[in-house]
CSV table of C-alpha atoms and ligand atoms in Angstrom, one decimal:
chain,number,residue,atom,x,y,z
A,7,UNK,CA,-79.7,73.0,-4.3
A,8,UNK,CA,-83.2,71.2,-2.9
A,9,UNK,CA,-84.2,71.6,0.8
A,10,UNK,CA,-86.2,68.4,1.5
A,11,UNK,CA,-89.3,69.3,4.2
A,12,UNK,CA,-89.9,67.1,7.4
A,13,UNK,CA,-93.4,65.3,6.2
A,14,UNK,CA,-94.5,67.2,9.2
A,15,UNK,CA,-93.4,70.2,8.2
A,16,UNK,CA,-96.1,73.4,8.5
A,17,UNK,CA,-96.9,76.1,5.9
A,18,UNK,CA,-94.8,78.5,8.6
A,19,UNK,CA,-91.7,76.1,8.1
A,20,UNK,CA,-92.4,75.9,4.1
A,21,UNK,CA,-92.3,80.0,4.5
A,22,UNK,CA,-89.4,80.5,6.6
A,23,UNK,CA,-87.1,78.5,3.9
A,24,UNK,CA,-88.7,80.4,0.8
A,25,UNK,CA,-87.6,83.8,2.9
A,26,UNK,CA,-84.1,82.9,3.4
A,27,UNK,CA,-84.2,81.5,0.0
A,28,UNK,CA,-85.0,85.4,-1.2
A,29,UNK,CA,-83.1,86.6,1.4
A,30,UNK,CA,-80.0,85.2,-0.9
A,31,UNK,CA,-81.4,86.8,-3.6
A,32,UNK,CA,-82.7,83.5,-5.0
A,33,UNK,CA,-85.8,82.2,-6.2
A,34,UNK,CA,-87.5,78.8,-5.2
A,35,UNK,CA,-89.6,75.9,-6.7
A,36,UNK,CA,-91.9,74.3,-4.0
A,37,UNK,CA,-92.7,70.7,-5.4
A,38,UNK,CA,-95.2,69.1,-2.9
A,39,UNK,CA,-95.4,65.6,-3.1
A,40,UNK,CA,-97.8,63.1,-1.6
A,41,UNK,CA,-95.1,62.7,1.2
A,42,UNK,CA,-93.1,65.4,2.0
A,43,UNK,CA,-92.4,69.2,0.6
A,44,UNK,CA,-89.0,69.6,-1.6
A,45,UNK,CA,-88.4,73.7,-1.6
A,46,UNK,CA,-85.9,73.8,-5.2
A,47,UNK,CA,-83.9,76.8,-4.8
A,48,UNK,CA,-83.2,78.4,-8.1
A,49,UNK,CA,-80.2,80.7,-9.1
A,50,UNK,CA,-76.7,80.7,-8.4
A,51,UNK,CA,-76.6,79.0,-5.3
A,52,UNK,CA,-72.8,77.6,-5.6
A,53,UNK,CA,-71.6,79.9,-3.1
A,54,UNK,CA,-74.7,79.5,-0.5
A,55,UNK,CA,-74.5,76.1,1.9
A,56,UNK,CA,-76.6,73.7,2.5
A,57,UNK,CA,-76.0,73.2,5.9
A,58,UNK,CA,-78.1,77.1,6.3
A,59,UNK,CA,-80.8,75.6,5.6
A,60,UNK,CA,-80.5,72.6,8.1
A,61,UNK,CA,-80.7,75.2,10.9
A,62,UNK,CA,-83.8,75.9,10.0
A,63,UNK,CA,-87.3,74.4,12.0
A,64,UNK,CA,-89.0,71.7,9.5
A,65,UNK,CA,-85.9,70.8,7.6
A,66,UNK,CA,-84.9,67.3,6.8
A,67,UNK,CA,-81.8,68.1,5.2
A,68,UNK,CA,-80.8,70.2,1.9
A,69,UNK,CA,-78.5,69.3,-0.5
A,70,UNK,CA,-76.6,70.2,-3.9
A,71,UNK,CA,-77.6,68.4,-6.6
A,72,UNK,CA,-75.1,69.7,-9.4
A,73,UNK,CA,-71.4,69.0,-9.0
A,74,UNK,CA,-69.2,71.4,-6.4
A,75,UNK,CA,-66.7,71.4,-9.3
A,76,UNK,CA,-66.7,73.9,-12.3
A,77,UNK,CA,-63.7,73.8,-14.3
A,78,UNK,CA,-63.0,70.3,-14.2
A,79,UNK,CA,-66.1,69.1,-15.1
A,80,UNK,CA,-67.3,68.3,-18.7
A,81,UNK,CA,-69.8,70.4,-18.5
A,82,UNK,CA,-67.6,73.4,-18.7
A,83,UNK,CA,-65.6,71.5,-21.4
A,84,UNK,CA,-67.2,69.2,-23.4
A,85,UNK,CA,-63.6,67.6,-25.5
A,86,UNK,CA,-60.6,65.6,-23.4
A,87,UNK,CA,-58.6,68.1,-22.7
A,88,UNK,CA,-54.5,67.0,-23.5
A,89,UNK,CA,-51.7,67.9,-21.5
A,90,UNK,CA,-48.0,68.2,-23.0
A,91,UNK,CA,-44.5,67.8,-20.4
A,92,UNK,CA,-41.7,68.9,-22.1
A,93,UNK,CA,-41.6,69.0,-25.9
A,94,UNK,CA,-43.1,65.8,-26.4
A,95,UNK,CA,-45.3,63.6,-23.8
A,96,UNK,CA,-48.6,64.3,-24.7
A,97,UNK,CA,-51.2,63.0,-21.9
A,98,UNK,CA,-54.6,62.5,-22.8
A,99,UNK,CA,-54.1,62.1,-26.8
A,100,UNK,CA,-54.0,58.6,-28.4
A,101,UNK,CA,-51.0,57.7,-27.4
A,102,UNK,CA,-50.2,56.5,-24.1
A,103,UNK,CA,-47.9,58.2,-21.7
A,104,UNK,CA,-45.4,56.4,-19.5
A,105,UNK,CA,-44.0,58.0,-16.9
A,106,UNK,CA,-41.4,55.8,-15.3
A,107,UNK,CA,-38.5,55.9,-12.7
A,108,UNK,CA,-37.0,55.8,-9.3
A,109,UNK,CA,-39.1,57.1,-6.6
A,110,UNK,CA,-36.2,59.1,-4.7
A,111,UNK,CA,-33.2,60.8,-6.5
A,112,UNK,CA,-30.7,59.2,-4.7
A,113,UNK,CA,-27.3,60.5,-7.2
A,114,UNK,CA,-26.6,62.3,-10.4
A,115,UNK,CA,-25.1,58.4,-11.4
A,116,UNK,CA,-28.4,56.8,-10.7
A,117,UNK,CA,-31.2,59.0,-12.1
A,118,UNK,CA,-28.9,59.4,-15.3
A,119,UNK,CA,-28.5,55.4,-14.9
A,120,UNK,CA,-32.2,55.6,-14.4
A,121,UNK,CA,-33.1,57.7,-17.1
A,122,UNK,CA,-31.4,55.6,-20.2
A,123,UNK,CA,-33.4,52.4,-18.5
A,124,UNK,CA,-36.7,53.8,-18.6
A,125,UNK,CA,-36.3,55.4,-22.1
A,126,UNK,CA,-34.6,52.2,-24.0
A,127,UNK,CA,-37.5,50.5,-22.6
A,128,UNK,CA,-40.0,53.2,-24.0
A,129,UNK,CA,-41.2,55.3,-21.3
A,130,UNK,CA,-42.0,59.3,-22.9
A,131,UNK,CA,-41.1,60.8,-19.5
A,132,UNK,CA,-38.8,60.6,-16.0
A,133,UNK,CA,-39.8,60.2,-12.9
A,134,UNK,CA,-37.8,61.1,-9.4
A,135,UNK,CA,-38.6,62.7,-6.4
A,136,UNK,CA,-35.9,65.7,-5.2
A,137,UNK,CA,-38.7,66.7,-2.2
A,138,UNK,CA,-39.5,63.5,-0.7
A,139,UNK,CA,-42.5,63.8,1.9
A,140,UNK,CA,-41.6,61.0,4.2
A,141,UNK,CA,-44.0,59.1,6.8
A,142,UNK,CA,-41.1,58.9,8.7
A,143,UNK,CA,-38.8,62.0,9.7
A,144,UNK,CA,-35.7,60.3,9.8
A,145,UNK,CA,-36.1,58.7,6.3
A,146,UNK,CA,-34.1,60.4,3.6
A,147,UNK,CA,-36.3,63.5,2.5
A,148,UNK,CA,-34.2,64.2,-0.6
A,149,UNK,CA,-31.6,66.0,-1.8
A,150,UNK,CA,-33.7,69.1,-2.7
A,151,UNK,CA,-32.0,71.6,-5.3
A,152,UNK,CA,-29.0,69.4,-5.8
A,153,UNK,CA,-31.7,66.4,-6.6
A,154,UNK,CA,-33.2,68.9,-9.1
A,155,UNK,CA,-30.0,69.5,-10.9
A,156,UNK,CA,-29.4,65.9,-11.3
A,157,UNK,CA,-32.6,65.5,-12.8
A,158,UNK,CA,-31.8,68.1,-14.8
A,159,UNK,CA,-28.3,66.1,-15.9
A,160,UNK,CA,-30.8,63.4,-17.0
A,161,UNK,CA,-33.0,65.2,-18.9
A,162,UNK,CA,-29.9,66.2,-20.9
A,163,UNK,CA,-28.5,62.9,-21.0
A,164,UNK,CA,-32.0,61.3,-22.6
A,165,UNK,CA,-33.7,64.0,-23.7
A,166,UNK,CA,-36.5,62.6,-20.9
A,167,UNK,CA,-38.9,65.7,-19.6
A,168,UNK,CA,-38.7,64.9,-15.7
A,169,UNK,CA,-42.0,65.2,-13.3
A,170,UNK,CA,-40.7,65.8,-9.7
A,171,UNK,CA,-42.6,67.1,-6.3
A,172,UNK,CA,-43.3,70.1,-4.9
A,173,UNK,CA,-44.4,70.2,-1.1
A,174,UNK,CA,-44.8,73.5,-0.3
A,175,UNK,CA,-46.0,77.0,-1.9
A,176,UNK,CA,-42.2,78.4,-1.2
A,177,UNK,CA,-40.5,75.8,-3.4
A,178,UNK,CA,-42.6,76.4,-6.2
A,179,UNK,CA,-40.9,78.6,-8.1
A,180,UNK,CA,-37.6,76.6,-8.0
A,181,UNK,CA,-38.9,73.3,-8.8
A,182,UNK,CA,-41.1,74.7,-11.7
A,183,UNK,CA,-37.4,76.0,-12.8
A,184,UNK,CA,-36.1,73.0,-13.2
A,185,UNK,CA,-39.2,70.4,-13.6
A,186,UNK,CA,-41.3,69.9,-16.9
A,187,UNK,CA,-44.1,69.0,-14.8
A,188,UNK,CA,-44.6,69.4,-11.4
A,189,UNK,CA,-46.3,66.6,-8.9
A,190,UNK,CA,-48.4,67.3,-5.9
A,191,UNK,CA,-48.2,64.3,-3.9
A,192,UNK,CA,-51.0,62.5,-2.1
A,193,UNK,CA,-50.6,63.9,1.4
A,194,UNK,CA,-50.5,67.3,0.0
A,195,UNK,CA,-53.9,67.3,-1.9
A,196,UNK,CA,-55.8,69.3,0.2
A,197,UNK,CA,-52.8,71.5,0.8
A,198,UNK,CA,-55.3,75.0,-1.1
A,199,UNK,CA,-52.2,77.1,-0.9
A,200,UNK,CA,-49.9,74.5,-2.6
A,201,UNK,CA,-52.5,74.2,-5.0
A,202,UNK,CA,-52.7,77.6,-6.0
A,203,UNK,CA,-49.3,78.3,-6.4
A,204,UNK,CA,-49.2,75.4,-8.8
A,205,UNK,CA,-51.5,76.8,-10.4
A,206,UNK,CA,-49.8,80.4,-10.9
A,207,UNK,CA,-47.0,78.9,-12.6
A,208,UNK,CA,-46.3,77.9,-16.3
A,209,UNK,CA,-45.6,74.3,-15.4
A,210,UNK,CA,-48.3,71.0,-15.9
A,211,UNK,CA,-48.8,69.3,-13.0
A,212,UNK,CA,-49.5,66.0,-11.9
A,213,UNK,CA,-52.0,65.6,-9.7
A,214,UNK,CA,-51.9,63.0,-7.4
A,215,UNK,CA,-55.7,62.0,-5.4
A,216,UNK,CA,-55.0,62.3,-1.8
A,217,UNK,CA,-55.7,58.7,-0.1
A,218,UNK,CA,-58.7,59.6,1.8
A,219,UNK,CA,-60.0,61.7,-0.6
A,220,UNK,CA,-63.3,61.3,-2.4
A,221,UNK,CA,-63.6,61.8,-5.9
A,222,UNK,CA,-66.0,64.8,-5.6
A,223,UNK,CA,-63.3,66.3,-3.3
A,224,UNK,CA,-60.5,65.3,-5.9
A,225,UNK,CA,-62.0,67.5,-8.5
A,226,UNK,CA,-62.6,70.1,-6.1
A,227,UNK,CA,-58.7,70.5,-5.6
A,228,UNK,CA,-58.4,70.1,-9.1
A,229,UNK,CA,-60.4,73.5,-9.6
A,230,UNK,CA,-58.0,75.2,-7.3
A,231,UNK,CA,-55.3,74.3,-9.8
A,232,UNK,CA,-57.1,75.4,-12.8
A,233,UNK,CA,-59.1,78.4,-11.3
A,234,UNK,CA,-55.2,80.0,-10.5
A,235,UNK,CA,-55.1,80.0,-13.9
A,236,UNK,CA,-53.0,76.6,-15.0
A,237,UNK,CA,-55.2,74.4,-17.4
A,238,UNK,CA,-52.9,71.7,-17.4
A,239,UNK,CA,-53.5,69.3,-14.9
A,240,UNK,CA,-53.5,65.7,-15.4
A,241,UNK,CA,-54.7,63.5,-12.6
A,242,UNK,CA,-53.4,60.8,-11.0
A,243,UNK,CA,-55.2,57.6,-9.4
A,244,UNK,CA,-52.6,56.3,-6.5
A,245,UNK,CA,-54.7,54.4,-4.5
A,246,UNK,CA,-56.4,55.4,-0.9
A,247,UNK,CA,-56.6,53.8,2.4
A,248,UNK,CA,-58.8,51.3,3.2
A,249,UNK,CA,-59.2,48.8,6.0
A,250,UNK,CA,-57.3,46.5,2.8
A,251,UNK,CA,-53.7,45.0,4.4
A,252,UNK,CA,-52.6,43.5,1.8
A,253,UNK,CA,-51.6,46.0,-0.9
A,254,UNK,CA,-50.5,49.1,0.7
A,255,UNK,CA,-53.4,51.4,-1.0
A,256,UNK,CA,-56.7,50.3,-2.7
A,257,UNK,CA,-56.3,51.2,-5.9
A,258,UNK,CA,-58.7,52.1,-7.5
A,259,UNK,CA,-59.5,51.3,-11.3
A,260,UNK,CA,-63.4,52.6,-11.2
A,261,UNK,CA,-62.1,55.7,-9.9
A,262,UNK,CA,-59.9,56.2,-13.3
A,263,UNK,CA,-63.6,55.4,-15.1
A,264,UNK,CA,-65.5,57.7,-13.1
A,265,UNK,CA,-63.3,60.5,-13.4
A,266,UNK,CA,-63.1,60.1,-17.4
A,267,UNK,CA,-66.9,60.1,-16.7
A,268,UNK,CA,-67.0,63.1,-14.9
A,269,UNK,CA,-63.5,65.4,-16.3
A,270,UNK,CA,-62.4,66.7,-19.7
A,271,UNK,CA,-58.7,66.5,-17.9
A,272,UNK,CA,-56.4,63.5,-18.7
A,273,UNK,CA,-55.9,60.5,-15.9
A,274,UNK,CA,-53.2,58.7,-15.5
A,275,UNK,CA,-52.1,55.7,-12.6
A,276,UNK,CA,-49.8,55.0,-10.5
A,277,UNK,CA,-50.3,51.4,-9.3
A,278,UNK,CA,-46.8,51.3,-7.8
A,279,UNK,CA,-48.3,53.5,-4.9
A,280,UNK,CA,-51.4,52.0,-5.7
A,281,UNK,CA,-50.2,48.6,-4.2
A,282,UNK,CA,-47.0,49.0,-2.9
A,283,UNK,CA,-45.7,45.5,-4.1
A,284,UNK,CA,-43.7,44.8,-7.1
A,285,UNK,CA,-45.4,41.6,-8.0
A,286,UNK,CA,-48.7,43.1,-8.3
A,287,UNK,CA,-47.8,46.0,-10.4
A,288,UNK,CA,-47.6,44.5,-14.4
A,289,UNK,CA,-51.1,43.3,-13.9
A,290,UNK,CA,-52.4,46.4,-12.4
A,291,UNK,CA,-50.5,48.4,-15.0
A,292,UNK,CA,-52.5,46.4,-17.8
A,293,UNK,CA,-55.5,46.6,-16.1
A,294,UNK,CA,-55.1,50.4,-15.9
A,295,UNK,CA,-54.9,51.0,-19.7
A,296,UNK,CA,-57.6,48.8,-20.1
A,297,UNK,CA,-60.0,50.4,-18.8
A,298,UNK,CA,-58.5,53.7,-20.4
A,299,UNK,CA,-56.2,55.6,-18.9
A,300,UNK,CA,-54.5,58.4,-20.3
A,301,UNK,CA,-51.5,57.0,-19.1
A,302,UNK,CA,-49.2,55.1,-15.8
A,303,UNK,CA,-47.0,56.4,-13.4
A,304,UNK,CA,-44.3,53.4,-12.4
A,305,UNK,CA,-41.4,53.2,-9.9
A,306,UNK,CA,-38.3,51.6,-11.9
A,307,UNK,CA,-35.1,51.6,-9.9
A,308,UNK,CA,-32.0,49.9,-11.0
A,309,UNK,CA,-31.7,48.0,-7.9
A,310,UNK,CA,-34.8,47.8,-5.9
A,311,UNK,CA,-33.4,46.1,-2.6
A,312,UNK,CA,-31.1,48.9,-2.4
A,313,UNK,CA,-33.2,51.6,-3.3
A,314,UNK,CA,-33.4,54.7,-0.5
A,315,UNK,CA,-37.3,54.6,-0.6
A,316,UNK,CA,-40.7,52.5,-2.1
A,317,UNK,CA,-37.7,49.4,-3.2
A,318,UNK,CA,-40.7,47.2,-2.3
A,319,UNK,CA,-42.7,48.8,-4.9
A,320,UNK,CA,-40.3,49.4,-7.8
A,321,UNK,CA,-39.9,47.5,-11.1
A,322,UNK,CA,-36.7,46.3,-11.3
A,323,UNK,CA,-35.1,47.4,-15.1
A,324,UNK,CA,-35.5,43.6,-16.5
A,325,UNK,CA,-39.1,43.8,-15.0
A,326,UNK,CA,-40.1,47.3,-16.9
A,327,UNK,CA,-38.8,45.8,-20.2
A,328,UNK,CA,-40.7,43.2,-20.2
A,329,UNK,CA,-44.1,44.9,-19.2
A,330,UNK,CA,-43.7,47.5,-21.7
A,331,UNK,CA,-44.1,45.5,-25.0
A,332,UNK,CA,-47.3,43.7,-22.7
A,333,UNK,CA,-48.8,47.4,-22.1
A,334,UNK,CA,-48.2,48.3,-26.0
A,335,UNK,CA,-50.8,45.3,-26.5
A,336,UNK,CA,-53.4,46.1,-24.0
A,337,UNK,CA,-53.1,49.7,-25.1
A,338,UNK,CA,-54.2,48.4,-28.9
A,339,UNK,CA,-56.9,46.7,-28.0
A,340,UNK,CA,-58.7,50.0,-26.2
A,341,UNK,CA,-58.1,51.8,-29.4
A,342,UNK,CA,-54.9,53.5,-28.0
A,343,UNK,CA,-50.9,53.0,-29.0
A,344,UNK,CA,-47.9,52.7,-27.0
A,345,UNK,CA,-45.2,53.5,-29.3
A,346,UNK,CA,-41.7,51.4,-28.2
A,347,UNK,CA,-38.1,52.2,-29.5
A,348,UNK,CA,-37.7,49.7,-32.2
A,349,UNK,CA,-35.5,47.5,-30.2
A,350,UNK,CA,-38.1,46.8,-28.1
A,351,UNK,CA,-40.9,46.4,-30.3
A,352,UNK,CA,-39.2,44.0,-32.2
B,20,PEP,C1,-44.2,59.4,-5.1
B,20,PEP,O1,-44.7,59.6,-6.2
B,20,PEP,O2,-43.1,59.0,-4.9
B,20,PEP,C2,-45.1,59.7,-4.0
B,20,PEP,C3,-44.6,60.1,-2.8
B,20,PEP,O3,-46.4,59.5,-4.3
B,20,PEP,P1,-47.7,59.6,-3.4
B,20,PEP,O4,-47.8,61.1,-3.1
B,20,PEP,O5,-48.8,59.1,-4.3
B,20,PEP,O6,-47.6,58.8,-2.2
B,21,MN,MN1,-42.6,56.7,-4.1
């Protein structure tokens, strides 16, 4: 942490900071410059805020400069960390990961339906929400348990690990029973307790950025995970809220560069949330590998018009087919691979 002086600032003022620096039982650096004083405080300050300082008579402001995150950052581990759901979708290796399907499980007929569409197309994992946090509390919110046993059903059908939300601490335990990875959603993000209870359970989880969430802040949360003791959290770009109309997020693709900048943990996106419109997401899904995510997170539902939430945003199965062979070729050229069932690759 710095404190940065007023240029006014008197040798008293200098003083008072260097005290409540060793008041903490820290040491300081006093770096005058031709301008102002900067007052380095020295030691483990993570725990001690800035904001103290700013009380003080003679203060500009003070500030951190190293990140607020530990475990997330590369500079607790230096290698990309990988993240395995199920048996055999590996996030964060060379291959890419797709995890694809309807946002809401609406029957045991569609998310088995569901299931076989997504994996003849060549998606490694199932997606489908049996918790649905809904803007709206007269939308469908999900079949809960019974949701989770269907997803279960498709799991057995295809042999598809299945990512599904959790919304609060309570439900934990049950969903991680049934799920191969569990997903935080974006309006729970900053939910600590959620967080932590994800992270006291065997389960990876997918991490979703909240949408008015900064990235500092993202991998905050992130630390709540991991410091509860899970290490396998794989983050998720959805998108945040912007003044922007026209796509129902602003996804971000820097953000998915930054945070490989700045994490050892695998990202994925989800540019269905990330735009909210059908028609943009093959492109945004290309441009997401390209510039090297781990992997995508994509609505697919058999029959988007009908679908019982996000139809506006979901691939239709015709749609999905088609992107996947495209993705396979963006993924080669960044040096990645997106195997396809040999139907489709051929
Ligand atoms: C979802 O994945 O269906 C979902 C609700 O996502 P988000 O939390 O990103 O809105
Ligand atoms: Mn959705």
């Amino acid at each position: 942490m710095i404190v940065v002086m007023n240029p006014e600032a008197t040798k008293e003022q200098i003083d008072r900071v260097i005290d409540l620096i060793h008041h903490m039982d820290l040491k300081e650096h006093v770096i005058q410059g031709t301008e102002l004083t900067v007052v380095a405080v020295i030691g483990e300050d993570h725990k001690k805020e800035p904001s103290q300082f700013e009380t003080l008579p003679g203060v500009q402001k003070a500030m951190r400069v190293l990140e607020p995150y530990k475990l997330a950052s590369k500079k607790f581990k230096k290698e990309r960390s990988t993240v395995t759901i199920g048996e055999s979708c590996v996030i964060g290796g060379k291959d890419i990961a797709v995890i694809a399907g309807p946002c809401s499980v609406e029957s045991e007929e569609q998310i088995i339906k569901s299931a076989h569409i997504v994996k003849e197309a060549g998606a490694t994992a199932l997606r489908g929400g049996a918790f649905k946090p809904r803007t709206n509390p007269y939308s469908f919110q999900g079949h809960g348990e019974d949701g989770l046993k269907m997803l279960a059903a498709a799991r057995e059908a295809t042999g598809l690990p299945i990512v599904t939300e959790v919304m609060t601490p309570t439900d934990v335990a049950l969903v991680s029973r049934y799920a191969d990875c569990l997903q935080i959603g974006t309006r729970n993000a900053q939910n600590y307790k959620l967080l932590e209870a994800a992270g006291d359970q065997p389960k990876p989880v997918l991490f979703k950025r909240g949408m008015a969430m900064t990235i500092d802040e993202f991998l905050q949360a992130a630390d709540y995970i991991l410091a509860a003791g899970n290490p396998n959290v794989i983050l998720c770009e959805r998108g945040i809220r912007t003044f922007e109309k026209f796509s129902r997020n602003t996804y971000s693709l820097s953000a998915i560069v930054e945070l490989h900048h700045r994490t050892h943990l695998p990202v994925v996106g989800d540019p269905s949330h990330g735009t909210g419109h059908a028609h943009l997401v093959p492109d945004m899904a290309k441009a997401t590998l390209a510039c090297g995510a781990d992997g995508l997170a994509l609505e697919v539902h058999h029959d988007p018009p009908h679908a019982w939430s996000d139809g506006a945003q979901s691939l239709n199965p015709q749609q999905f087919a088609e992107l996947m062979p495209l993705l396979a070729r963006v993924a080669e050229s960044v040096d990645r691979s997106l195997p396809l069932p040999q139907a489709v690759g051929q």
